[in-house]
Short mmCIF file of N, CA and C in Angstrom, two decimals:
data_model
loop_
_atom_site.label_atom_id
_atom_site.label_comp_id
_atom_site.label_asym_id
_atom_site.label_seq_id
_atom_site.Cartn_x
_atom_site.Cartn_y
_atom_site.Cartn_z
N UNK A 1 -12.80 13.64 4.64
CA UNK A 1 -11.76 14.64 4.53
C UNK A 1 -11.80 15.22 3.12
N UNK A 2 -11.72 16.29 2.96
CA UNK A 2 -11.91 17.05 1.53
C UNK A 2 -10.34 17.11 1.18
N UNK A 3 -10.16 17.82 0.16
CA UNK A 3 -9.13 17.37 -0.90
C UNK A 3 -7.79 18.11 -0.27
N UNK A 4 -8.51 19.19 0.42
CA UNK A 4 -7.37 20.59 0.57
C UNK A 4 -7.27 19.90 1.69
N UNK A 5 -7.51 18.96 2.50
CA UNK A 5 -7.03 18.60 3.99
C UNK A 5 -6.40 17.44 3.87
N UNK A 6 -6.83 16.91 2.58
CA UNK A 6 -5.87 15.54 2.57
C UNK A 6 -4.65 16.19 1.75
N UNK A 7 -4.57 17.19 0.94
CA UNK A 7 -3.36 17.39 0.45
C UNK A 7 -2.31 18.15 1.21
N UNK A 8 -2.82 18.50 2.88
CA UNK A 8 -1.89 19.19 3.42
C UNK A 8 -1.52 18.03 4.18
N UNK A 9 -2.22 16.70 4.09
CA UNK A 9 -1.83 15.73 5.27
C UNK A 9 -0.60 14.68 4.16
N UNK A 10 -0.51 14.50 2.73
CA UNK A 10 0.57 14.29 2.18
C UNK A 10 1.45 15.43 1.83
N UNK A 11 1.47 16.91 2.52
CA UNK A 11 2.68 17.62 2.35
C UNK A 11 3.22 17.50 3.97
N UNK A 12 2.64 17.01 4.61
CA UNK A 12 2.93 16.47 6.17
C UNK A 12 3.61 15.34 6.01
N UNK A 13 3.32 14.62 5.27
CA UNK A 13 4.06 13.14 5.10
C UNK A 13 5.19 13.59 3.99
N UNK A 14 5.47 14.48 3.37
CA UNK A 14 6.76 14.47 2.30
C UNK A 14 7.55 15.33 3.68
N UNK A 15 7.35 16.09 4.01
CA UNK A 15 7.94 16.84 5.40
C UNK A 15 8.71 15.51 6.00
N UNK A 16 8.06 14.83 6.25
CA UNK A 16 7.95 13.31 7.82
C UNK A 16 9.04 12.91 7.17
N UNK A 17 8.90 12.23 6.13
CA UNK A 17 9.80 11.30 5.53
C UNK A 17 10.71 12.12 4.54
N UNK A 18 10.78 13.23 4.46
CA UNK A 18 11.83 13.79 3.48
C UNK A 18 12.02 13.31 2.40
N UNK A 19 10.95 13.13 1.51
CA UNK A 19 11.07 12.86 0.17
C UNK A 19 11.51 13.35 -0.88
N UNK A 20 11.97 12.94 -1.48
CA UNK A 20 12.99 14.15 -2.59
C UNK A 20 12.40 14.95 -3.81
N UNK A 21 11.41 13.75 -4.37
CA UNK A 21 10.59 14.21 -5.32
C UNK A 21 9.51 14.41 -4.78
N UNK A 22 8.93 15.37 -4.32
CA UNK A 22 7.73 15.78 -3.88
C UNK A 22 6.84 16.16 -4.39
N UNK A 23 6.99 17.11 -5.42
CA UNK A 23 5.72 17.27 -6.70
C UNK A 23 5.75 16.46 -7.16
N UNK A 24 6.16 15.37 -7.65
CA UNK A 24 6.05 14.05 -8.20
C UNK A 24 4.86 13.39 -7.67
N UNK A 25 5.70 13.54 -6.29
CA UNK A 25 4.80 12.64 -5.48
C UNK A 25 3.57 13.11 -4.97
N UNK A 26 2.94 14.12 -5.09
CA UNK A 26 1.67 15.13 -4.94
C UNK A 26 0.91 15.03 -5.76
N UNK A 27 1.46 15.03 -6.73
CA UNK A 27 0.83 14.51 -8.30
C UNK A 27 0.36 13.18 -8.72
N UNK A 28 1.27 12.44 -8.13
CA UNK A 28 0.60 11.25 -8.69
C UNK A 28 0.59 9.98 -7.59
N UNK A 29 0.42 10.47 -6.16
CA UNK A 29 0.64 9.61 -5.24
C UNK A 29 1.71 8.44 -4.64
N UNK A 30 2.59 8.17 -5.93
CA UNK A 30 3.52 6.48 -5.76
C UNK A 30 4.56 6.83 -5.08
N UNK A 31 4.91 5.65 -3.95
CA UNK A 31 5.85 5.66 -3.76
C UNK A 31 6.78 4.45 -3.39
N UNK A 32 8.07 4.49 -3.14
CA UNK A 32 8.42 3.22 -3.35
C UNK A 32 9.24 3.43 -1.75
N UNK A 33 8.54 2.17 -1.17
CA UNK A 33 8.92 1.59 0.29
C UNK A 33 9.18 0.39 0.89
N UNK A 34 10.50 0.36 1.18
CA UNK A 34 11.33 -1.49 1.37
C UNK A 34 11.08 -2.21 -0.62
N UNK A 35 11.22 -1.06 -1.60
CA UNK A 35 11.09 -1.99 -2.68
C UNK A 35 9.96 -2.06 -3.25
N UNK A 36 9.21 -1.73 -2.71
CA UNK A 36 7.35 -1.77 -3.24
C UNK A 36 6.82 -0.82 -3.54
N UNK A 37 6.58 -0.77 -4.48
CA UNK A 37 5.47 0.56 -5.55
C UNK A 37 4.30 0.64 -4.39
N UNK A 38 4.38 1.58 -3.70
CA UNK A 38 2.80 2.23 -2.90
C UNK A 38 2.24 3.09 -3.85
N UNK A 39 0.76 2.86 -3.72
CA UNK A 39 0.40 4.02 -4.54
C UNK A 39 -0.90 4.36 -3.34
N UNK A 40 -1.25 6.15 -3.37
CA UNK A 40 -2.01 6.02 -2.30
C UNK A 40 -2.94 6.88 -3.15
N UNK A 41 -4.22 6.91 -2.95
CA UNK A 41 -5.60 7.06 -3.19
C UNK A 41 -6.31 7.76 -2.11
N UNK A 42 -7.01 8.76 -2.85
CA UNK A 42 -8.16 9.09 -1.68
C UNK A 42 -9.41 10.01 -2.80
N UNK A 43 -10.76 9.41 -2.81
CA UNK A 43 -11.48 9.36 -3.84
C UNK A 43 -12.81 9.94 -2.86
N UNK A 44 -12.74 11.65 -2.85
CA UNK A 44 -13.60 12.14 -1.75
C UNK A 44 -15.18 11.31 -1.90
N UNK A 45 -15.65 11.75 -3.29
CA UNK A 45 -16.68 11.45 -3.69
C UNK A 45 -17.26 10.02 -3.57
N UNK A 46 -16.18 8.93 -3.79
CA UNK A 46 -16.83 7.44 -3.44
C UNK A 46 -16.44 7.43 -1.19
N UNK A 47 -15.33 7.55 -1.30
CA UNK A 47 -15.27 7.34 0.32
C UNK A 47 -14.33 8.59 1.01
N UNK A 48 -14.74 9.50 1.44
CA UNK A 48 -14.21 10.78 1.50
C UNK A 48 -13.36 10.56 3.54
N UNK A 49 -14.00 9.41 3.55
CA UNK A 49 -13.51 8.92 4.70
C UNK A 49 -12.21 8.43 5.23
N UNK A 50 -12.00 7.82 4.13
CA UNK A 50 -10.87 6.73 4.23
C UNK A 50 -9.76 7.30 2.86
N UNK A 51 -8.79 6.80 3.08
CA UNK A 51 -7.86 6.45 1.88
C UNK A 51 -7.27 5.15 1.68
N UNK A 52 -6.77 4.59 0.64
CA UNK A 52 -6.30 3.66 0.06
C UNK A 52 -4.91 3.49 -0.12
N UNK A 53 -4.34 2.81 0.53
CA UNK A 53 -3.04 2.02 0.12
C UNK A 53 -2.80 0.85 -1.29
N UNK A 54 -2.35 0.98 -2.29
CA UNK A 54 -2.27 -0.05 -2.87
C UNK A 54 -0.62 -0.62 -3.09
N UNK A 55 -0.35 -1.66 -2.39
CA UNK A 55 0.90 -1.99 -2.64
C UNK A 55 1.00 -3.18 -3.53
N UNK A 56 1.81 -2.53 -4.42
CA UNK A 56 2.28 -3.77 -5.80
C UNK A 56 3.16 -5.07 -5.29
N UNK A 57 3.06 -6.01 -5.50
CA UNK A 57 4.42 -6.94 -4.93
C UNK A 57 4.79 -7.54 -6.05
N UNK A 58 3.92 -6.89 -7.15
CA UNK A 58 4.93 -7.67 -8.95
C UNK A 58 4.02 -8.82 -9.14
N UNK A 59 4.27 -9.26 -10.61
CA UNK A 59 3.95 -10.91 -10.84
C UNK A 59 3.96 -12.33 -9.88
N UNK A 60 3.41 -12.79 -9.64
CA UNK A 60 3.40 -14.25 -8.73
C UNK A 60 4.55 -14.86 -9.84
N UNK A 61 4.88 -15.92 -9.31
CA UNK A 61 6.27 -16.86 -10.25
C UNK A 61 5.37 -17.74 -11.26
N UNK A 62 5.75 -17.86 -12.29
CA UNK A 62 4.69 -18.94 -13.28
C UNK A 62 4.37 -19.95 -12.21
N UNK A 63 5.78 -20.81 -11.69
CA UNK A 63 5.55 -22.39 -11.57
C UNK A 63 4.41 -22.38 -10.41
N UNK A 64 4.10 -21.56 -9.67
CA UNK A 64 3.65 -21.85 -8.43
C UNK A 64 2.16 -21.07 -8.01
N UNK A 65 1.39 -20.44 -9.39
CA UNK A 65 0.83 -19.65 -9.75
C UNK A 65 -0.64 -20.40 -8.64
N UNK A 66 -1.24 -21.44 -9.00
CA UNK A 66 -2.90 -21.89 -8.34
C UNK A 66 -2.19 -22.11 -6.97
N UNK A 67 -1.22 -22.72 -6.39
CA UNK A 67 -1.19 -22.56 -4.70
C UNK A 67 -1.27 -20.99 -4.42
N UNK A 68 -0.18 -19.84 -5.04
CA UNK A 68 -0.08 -18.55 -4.44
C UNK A 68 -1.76 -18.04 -4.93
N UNK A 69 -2.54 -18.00 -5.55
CA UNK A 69 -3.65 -17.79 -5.68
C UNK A 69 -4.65 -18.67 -4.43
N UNK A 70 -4.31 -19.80 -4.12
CA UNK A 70 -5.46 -19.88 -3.02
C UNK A 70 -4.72 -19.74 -1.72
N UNK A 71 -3.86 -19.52 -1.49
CA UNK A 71 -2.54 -18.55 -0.44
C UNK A 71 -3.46 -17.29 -0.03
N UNK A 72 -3.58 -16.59 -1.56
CA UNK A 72 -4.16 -15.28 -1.50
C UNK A 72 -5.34 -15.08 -1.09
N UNK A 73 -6.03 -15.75 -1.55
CA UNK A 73 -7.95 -16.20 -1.35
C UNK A 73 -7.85 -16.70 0.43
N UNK A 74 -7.20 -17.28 0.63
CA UNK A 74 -7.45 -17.91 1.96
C UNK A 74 -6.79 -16.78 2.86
N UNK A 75 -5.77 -15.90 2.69
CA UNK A 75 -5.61 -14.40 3.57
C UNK A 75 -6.24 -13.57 3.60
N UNK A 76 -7.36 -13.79 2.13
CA UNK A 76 -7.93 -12.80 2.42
C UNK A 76 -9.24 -12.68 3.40
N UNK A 77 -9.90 -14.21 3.54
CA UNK A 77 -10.77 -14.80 4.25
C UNK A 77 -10.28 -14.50 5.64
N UNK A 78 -8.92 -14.76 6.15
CA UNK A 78 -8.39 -14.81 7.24
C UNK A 78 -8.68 -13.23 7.43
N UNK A 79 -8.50 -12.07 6.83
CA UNK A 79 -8.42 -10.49 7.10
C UNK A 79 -9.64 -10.23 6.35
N UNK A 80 -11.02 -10.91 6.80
CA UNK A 80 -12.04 -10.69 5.79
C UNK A 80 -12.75 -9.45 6.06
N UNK A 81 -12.68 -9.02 7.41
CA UNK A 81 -13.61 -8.31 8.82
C UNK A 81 -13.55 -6.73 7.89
N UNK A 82 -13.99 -6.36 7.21
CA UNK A 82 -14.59 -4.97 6.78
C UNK A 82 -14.08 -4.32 5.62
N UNK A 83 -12.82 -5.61 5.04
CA UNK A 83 -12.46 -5.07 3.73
C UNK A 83 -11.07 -4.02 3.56
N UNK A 84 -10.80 -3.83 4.67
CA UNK A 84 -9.37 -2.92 5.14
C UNK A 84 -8.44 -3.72 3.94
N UNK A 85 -8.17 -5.08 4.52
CA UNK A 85 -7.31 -5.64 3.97
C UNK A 85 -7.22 -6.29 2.79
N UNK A 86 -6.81 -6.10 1.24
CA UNK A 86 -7.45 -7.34 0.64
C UNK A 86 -6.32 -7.85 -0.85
N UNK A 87 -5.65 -8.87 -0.55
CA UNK A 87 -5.27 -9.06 -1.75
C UNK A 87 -5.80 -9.04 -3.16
N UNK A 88 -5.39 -8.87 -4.48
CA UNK A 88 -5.85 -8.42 -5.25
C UNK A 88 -5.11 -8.57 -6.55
N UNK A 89 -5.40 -8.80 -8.26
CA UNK A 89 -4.89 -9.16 -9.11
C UNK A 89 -4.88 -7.84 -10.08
N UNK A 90 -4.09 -7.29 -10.49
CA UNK A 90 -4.45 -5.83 -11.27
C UNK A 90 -4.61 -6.89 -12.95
N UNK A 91 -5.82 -7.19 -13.62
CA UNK A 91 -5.97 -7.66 -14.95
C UNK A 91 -5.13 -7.19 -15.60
N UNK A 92 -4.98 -6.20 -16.17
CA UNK A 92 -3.74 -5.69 -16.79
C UNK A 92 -2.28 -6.54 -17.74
N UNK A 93 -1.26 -6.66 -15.87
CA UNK A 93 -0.13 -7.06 -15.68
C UNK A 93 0.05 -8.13 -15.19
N UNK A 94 -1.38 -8.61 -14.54
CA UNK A 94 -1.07 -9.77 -13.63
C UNK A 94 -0.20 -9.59 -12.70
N UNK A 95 -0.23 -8.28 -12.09
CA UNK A 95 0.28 -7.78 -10.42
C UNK A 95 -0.52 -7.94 -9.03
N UNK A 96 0.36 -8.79 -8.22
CA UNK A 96 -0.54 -9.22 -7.07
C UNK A 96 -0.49 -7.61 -6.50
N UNK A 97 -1.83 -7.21 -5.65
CA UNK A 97 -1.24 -6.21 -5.09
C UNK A 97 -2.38 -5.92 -3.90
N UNK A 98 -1.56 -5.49 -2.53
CA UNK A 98 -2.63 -5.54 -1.28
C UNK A 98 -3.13 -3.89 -0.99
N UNK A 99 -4.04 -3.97 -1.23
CA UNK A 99 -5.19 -2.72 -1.55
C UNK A 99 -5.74 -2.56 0.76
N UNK A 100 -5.16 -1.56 0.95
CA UNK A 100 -5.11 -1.51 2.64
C UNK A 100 -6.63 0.21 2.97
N UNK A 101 -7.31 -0.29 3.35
CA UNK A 101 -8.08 1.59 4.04
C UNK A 101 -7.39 1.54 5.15
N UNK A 102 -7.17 2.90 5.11
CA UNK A 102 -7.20 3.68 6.16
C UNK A 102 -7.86 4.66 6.85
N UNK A 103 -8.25 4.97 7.94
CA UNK A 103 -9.44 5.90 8.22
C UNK A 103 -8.49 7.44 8.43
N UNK A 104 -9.32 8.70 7.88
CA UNK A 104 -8.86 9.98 8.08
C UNK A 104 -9.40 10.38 8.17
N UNK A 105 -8.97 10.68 9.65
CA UNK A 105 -9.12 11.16 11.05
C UNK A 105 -8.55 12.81 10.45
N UNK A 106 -9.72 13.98 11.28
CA UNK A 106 -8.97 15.29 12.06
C UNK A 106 -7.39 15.48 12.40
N UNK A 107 -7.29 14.39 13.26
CA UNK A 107 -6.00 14.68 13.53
C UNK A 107 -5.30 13.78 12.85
N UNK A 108 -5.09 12.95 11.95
CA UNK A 108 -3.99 12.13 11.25
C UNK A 108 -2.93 13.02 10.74
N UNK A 109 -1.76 12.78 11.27
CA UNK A 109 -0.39 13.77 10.69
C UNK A 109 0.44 13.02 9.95
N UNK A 110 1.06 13.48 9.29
CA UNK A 110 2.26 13.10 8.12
C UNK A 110 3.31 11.75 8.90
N UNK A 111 3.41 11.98 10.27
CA UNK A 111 4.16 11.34 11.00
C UNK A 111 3.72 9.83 10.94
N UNK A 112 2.00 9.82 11.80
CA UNK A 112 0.93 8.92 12.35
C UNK A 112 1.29 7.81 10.57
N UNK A 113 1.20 8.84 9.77
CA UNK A 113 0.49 8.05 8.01
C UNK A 113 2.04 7.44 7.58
N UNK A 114 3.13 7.85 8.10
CA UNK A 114 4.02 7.19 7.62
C UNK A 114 4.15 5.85 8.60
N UNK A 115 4.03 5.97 9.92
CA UNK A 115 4.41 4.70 10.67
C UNK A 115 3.70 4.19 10.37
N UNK A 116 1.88 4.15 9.64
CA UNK A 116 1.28 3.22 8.94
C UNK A 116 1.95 2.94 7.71
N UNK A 117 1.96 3.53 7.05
CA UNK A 117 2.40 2.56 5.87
C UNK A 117 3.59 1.76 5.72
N UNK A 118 4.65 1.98 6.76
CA UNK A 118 5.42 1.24 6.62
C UNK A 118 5.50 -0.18 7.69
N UNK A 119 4.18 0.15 8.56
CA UNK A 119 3.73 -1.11 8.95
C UNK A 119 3.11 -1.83 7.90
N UNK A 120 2.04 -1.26 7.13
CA UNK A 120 1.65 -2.15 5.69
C UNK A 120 2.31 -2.99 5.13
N UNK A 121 3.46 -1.94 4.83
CA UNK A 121 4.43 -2.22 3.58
C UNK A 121 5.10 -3.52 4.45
N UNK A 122 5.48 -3.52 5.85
CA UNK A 122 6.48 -4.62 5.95
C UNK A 122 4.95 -5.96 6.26
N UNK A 123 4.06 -5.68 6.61
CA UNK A 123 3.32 -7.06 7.02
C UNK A 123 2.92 -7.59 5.30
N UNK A 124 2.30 -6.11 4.78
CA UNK A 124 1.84 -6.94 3.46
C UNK A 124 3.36 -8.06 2.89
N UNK A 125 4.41 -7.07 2.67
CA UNK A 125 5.74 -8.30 2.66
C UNK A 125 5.79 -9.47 3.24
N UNK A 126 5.59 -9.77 4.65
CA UNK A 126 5.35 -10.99 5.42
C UNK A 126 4.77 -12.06 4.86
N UNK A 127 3.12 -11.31 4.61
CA UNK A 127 2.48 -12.25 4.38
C UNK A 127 2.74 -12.49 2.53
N UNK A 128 3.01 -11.65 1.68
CA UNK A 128 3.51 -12.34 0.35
C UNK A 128 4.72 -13.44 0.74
N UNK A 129 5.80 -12.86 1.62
CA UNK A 129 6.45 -13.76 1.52
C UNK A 129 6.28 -15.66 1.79
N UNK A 130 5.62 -15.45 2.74
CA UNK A 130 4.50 -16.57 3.39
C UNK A 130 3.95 -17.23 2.21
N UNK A 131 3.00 -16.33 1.58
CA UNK A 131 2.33 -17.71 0.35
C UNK A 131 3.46 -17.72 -0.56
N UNK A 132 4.23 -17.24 -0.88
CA UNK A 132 5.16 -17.27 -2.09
C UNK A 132 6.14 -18.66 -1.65
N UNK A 133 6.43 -18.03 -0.26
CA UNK A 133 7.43 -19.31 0.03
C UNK A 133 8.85 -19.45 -0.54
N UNK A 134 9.21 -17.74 -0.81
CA UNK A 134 10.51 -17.55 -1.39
C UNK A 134 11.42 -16.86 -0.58
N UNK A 135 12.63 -17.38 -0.79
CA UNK A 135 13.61 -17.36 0.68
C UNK A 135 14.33 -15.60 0.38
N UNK A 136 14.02 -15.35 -1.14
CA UNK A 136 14.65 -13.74 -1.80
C UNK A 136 13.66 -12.68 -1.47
N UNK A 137 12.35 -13.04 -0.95
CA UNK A 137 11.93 -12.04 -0.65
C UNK A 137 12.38 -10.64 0.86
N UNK A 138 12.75 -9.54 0.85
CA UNK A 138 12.68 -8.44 1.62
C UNK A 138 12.12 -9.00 3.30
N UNK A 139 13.05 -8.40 3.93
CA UNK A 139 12.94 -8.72 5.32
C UNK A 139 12.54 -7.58 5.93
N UNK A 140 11.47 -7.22 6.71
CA UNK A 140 11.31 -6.13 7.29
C UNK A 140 12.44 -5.55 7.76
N UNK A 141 12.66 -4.39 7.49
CA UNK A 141 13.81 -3.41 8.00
C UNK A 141 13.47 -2.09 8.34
N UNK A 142 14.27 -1.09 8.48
CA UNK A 142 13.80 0.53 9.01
C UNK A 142 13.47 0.82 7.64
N UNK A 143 12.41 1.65 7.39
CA UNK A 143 11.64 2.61 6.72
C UNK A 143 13.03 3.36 5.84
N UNK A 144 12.90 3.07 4.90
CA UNK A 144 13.15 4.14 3.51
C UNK A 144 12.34 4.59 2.22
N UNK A 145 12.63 5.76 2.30
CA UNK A 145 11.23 6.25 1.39
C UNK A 145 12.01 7.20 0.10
N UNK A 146 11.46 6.80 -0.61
CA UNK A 146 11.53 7.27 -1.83
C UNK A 146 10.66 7.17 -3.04
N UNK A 147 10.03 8.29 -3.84
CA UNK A 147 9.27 8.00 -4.84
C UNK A 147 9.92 7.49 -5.89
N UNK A 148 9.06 7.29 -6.66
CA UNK A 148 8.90 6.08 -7.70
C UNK A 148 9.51 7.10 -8.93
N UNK A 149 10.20 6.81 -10.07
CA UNK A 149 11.05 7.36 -10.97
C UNK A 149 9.82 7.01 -12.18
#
């Protein structure tokens, strides 16, 4: 998908979801869904195919740091099959964060790309919540969208 077709397929998705900041969000992709920094990617030249989900879920907790790391390693083995799915450490900040492809498709609409990501957004939650093993983490709920400040 070239640039001018993926940028009419995120003014399809600020449409879908009625986002408030929209040049914001055109500009610099982020957005924040059930609580989670999404940031979305699409890099014609390396994979002009697909786009990228990257959802932040923040720092792991000090105390519990080598189990949630082989938590992570072992989901990712479990969702190993082509790389769609993959937990991930940003060096930086030390932010866990699940890096999702998606394929774009001709017909993918603003509508189709939101009920994905907020399937992402609530499983990638699941499964953090799962290795974290913390009772404060976000419960899947209905879709609210809003960019990132």
């Amino acid at each position: 998908m070239d640039r001018h077709r993926y940028r009419m397929l995120l003014e399809d998705l600020c449409d879908h979801a009625g986002l408030a900041r929209r040049e914001q969000f055109l500009s610099d992709g982020l957005l924040r869904i059930h609580g989670a920094d999404v940031h979305l990617r699409h890099d014609e030249d390396f994979d002009a195919g697909h786009l990228q989900a990257r959802i932040d879920f923040g720092p792991a907790p000090e105390q519990r740091r080598q189990d949630i790391w082989r938590g992570l390693l072992a989901t990712n083995f479990e969702w190993g099959q082509g790389g769609y799915l993959v937990f991930s450490l940003i060096p930086d900040d030390e932010h866990v964060v699940l890096s999702i492809r998606h394929a774009l498709t001709d017909d993918l609409n603003g509508s189709e790309l939101a009920a994905w990501l907020g399937f992402a957004v609530r499983e990638g939650q699941s499964h953090w919540s799962r290795i974290v093993q913390a009772p404060g983490m976000p419960s899947p709920l209905p879709l609210h969208w809003e960019t990132s400040v």
